[in-house]
PDB file of C-alpha atoms in Angstrom:
ATOM      1  CA  MET A  25      93.276  77.380 102.311  1.00 86.00           C
ATOM      2  CA  GLU A  26      96.167  79.289 103.839  1.00 89.00           C
ATOM      3  CA  ASN A  27      94.074  80.344 106.840  1.00 93.00           C
ATOM      4  CA  VAL A  28      92.996  76.759 107.525  1.00 95.00           C
ATOM      5  CA  VAL A  29      96.581  75.488 107.419  1.00 94.00           C
ATOM      6  CA  LEU A  30      97.694  78.398 109.612  1.00 95.00           C
ATOM      7  CA  ILE A  31      95.052  77.609 112.238  1.00 96.00           C
ATOM      8  CA  ILE A  32      96.046  73.932 112.214  1.00 96.00           C
ATOM      9  CA  HIS A  33      99.688  75.004 112.533  1.00 97.00           C
ATOM     10  CA  LEU A  34      98.926  77.174 115.565  1.00 97.00           C
ATOM     11  CA  LEU A  35      96.907  74.398 117.217  1.00 97.00           C
ATOM     12  CA  LEU A  36      99.771  71.968 116.629  1.00 97.00           C
ATOM     13  CA  ALA A  37     102.208  74.436 118.172  1.00 97.00           C
ATOM     14  CA  LEU A  38     100.062  74.866 121.274  1.00 97.00           C
ATOM     15  CA  GLY A  39      99.538  71.099 121.532  1.00 96.00           C
ATOM     16  CA  LEU A  40     103.261  70.469 121.178  1.00 96.00           C
ATOM     17  CA  ILE A  41     104.018  72.955 123.942  1.00 95.00           C
ATOM     18  CA  GLY A  42     101.451  71.319 126.219  1.00 95.00           C
ATOM     19  CA  VAL A  43     102.655  67.768 125.565  1.00 94.00           C
ATOM     20  CA  VAL A  44     106.297  68.677 126.155  1.00 92.00           C
ATOM     21  CA  LEU A  45     105.428  70.418 129.412  1.00 92.00           C
ATOM     22  CA  MET A  46     103.416  67.384 130.614  1.00 91.00           C
ATOM     23  CA  GLN A  47     106.323  64.980 130.184  1.00 87.00           C
ATOM     24  CA  ARG A  48     108.293  63.808 133.187  1.00 82.00           C
ATOM     25  CA  SER A  49     111.586  65.580 133.710  1.00 78.00           C
ATOM     26  CA  GLU A  50     114.607  63.303 133.382  1.00 70.00           C
ATOM     27  CA  GLY A  51     116.854  65.657 135.371  1.00 61.00           C
ATOM     28  CA  GLY A  52     120.520  66.385 134.727  1.00 52.00           C
ATOM     29  CA  GLY A  53     120.389  68.054 131.326  1.00 53.00           C
ATOM     30  CA  LEU A  54     122.084  66.422 128.323  1.00 52.00           C
ATOM     31  CA  GLY A  55     122.008  62.948 129.858  1.00 54.00           C
ATOM     32  CA  MET A  56     124.400  63.715 132.717  1.00 53.00           C
ATOM     33  CA  GLY A  57     122.144  62.143 135.319  1.00 51.00           C
ATOM     34  CA  SER A  58     122.194  58.641 133.849  1.00 52.00           C
ATOM     35  CA  GLY A  59     125.668  57.831 135.179  1.00 54.00           C
ATOM     36  CA  GLY A  60     126.924  56.003 132.103  1.00 52.00           C
ATOM     37  CA  GLY A  61     127.219  58.910 129.696  1.00 50.00           C
ATOM     38  CA  ALA A  62     124.845  60.258 127.090  1.00 53.00           C
ATOM     39  CA  ILE A  63     124.834  57.081 124.944  1.00 55.00           C
ATOM     40  CA  SER A  64     124.504  54.434 127.647  1.00 51.00           C
ATOM     41  CA  GLN A  65     120.766  53.841 127.990  1.00 58.00           C
ATOM     42  CA  ARG A  66     117.694  54.664 126.021  1.00 60.00           C
ATOM     43  CA  ALA A  67     114.609  55.612 127.992  1.00 61.00           C
ATOM     44  CA  ALA A  68     111.455  53.576 127.538  1.00 63.00           C
ATOM     45  CA  SER A  69     109.157  55.022 124.908  1.00 76.00           C
ATOM     46  CA  THR A  70     105.922  56.263 126.431  1.00 85.00           C
ATOM     47  CA  ALA A  71     102.647  57.180 124.805  1.00 88.00           C
ATOM     48  CA  LEU A  72     103.340  60.820 125.601  1.00 90.00           C
ATOM     49  CA  GLY A  73     106.725  60.590 123.876  1.00 89.00           C
ATOM     50  CA  LYS A  74     105.193  59.036 120.759  1.00 92.00           C
ATOM     51  CA  PHE A  75     102.489  61.693 120.688  1.00 93.00           C
ATOM     52  CA  THR A  76     105.201  64.361 120.920  1.00 93.00           C
ATOM     53  CA  TRP A  77     106.896  62.909 117.827  1.00 94.00           C
ATOM     54  CA  ILE A  78     103.596  62.812 115.929  1.00 95.00           C
ATOM     55  CA  LEU A  79     102.863  66.447 116.776  1.00 96.00           C
ATOM     56  CA  ALA A  80     106.419  67.477 115.865  1.00 96.00           C
ATOM     57  CA  VAL A  81     106.237  65.798 112.451  1.00 97.00           C
ATOM     58  CA  ALA A  82     102.825  67.345 111.778  1.00 97.00           C
ATOM     59  CA  PHE A  83     104.166  70.765 112.856  1.00 97.00           C
ATOM     60  CA  ILE A  84     107.082  70.491 110.421  1.00 97.00           C
ATOM     61  CA  CYS A  85     104.752  69.378 107.612  1.00 97.00           C
ATOM     62  CA  THR A  86     102.431  72.350 108.134  1.00 97.00           C
ATOM     63  CA  SER A  87     105.482  74.650 108.257  1.00 97.00           C
ATOM     64  CA  LEU A  88     106.628  73.350 104.879  1.00 96.00           C
ATOM     65  CA  LEU A  89     103.115  73.596 103.452  1.00 96.00           C
ATOM     66  CA  LEU A  90     102.796  77.218 104.599  1.00 95.00           C
ATOM     67  CA  THR A  91     106.146  77.975 102.979  1.00 94.00           C
ATOM     68  CA  VAL A  92     105.003  76.460  99.675  1.00 92.00           C
ATOM     69  CA  ILE A  93     101.717  78.393  99.780  1.00 91.00           C
ATOM     70  CA  ALA A  94     103.532  81.671 100.496  1.00 89.00           C
ATOM     71  CA  ALA A  95     105.983  81.025  97.646  1.00 87.00           C
ATOM     72  CA  GLN A  96     103.145  80.375  95.209  1.00 86.00           C
ATOM     73  CA  LYS A  97     101.348  83.559  96.224  1.00 83.00           C
ATOM     74  CA  SER A  98     104.413  85.714  95.665  1.00 78.00           C
ATOM     75  CA  ALA A  99     105.675  83.954  92.534  1.00 68.00           C
ATOM     76  CA  GLY A 100     104.406  86.686  90.211  1.00 72.00           C
ATOM     77  CA  SER A 101     106.058  89.608  91.953  1.00 68.00           C
ATOM     78  CA  SER A 102     109.589  90.579  92.753  1.00 69.00           C
ATOM     79  CA  VAL A 103     111.148  93.113  95.070  1.00 68.00           C
ATOM     80  CA  MET A 104     112.913  94.619  92.058  1.00 71.00           C
ATOM     81  CA  ASP A 105     109.528  95.181  90.367  1.00 69.00           C
ATOM     82  CA  ARG A 106     108.365  97.133  93.383  1.00 65.00           C
ATOM     83  CA  LEU A 107     111.509  99.277  93.327  1.00 70.00           C
ATOM     84  CA  GLN A 108     111.043 100.140  89.660  1.00 64.00           C
ATOM     85  CA  ASP A 109     107.445 101.236  90.290  1.00 59.00           C
ATOM     86  CA  ALA A 110     108.470 103.491  93.205  1.00 58.00           C
ATOM     87  CA  PRO A 111     108.465 107.270  92.610  1.00 61.00           C
ATOM     88  CA  ALA A 112     111.791 108.866  91.761  1.00 58.00           C
ATOM     89  CA  ALA A 113     113.797 110.402  94.596  1.00 54.00           C
ATOM     90  CA  GLU A 114     113.561 114.154  95.123  1.00 53.00           C
ATOM     91  CA  GLU A 115     116.315 116.271  93.672  1.00 52.00           C
ATOM     92  CA  THR A 116     118.709 117.979  96.047  1.00 48.00           C
ATOM     93  CA  THR A 117     119.016 121.737  96.408  1.00 48.00           C
ATOM     94  CA  ASP A 118     121.780 123.636  94.692  1.00 53.00           C
ATOM     95  CA  GLU A 119     122.903 125.271  97.968  1.00 58.00           C
ATOM     96  CA  ASN A 120     123.748 122.070  99.808  1.00 59.00           C
ATOM     97  CA  PRO A 121     123.762 118.804  97.827  1.00 60.00           C
ATOM     98  CA  ASP A 122     123.577 116.718 101.033  1.00 61.00           C
ATOM     99  CA  LEU A 123     120.112 118.033 101.945  1.00 54.00           C
ATOM    100  CA  PRO A 124     116.886 116.986 100.207  1.00 55.00           C
ATOM    101  CA  ALA A 125     114.566 119.547  98.649  1.00 55.00           C
ATOM    102  CA  GLY A 126     112.864 122.025 101.007  1.00 51.00           C
ATOM    103  CA  ASP A 127     110.054 119.786 102.339  1.00 58.00           C
ATOM    104  CA  LEU A 128     112.106 118.425 105.229  1.00 63.00           C
ATOM    105  CA  LEU A 129     113.712 121.686 106.308  1.00 65.00           C
ATOM    106  CA  PRO A 130     112.301 123.592 109.310  1.00 68.00           C
ATOM    107  CA  PRO A 131     110.201 126.685 108.541  1.00 65.00           C
ATOM    108  CA  SER A 132     111.980 130.017 108.391  1.00 70.00           C
ATOM    109  CA  ASP A 133     111.285 132.854 110.838  1.00 69.00           C
ATOM    110  CA  GLU A 134     109.388 134.991 108.299  1.00 73.00           C
ATOM    111  CA  ASP A 135     107.025 132.078 107.478  1.00 68.00           C
ATOM    112  CA  SER A 136     103.852 132.788 109.487  1.00 71.00           C
ATOM    113  CA  ALA A 137     101.688 129.969 108.124  1.00 67.00           C
ATOM    114  CA  PRO A 138     100.498 127.427 110.707  1.00 70.00           C
ATOM    115  CA  LEU A 139     102.251 124.072 110.741  1.00 69.00           C
ATOM    116  CA  VAL A 140      99.760 121.483 109.538  1.00 71.00           C
ATOM    117  CA  PRO A 141     100.817 117.867 108.960  1.00 73.00           C
ATOM    118  CA  ARG A 142     100.172 116.516 105.488  1.00 71.00           C
ATOM    119  CA  ALA A 143      99.122 112.954 104.689  1.00 72.00           C
ATOM    120  CA  ASP A 144     100.935 112.597 101.371  1.00 63.00           C
TER     121      ASP A 144
END
């Protein structure tokens, strides 16, 4: 269900971008080109303008629906639950309490073993 809504959402986004780019430019951003101020005249509603509103409303509806679906999927878990299940932090060394235990320290000069990365 989530994938279907997500695909519809993406198609609506692409359609909204295309419809907005196809509209005629009014010029003079923020209504400055109309001469009588921003509130003086309302432009005639075109079919392209109405279609833009329809796509915008549908885009917002799918955004809200995706939010509800995501909230339902994660309702059983919490970030705090994940932190409590995490392994305990390593203890520090007695020599220097600011440094973690020896795993992160560089090898000493007398250590002749090859350096092999570990995947743990």
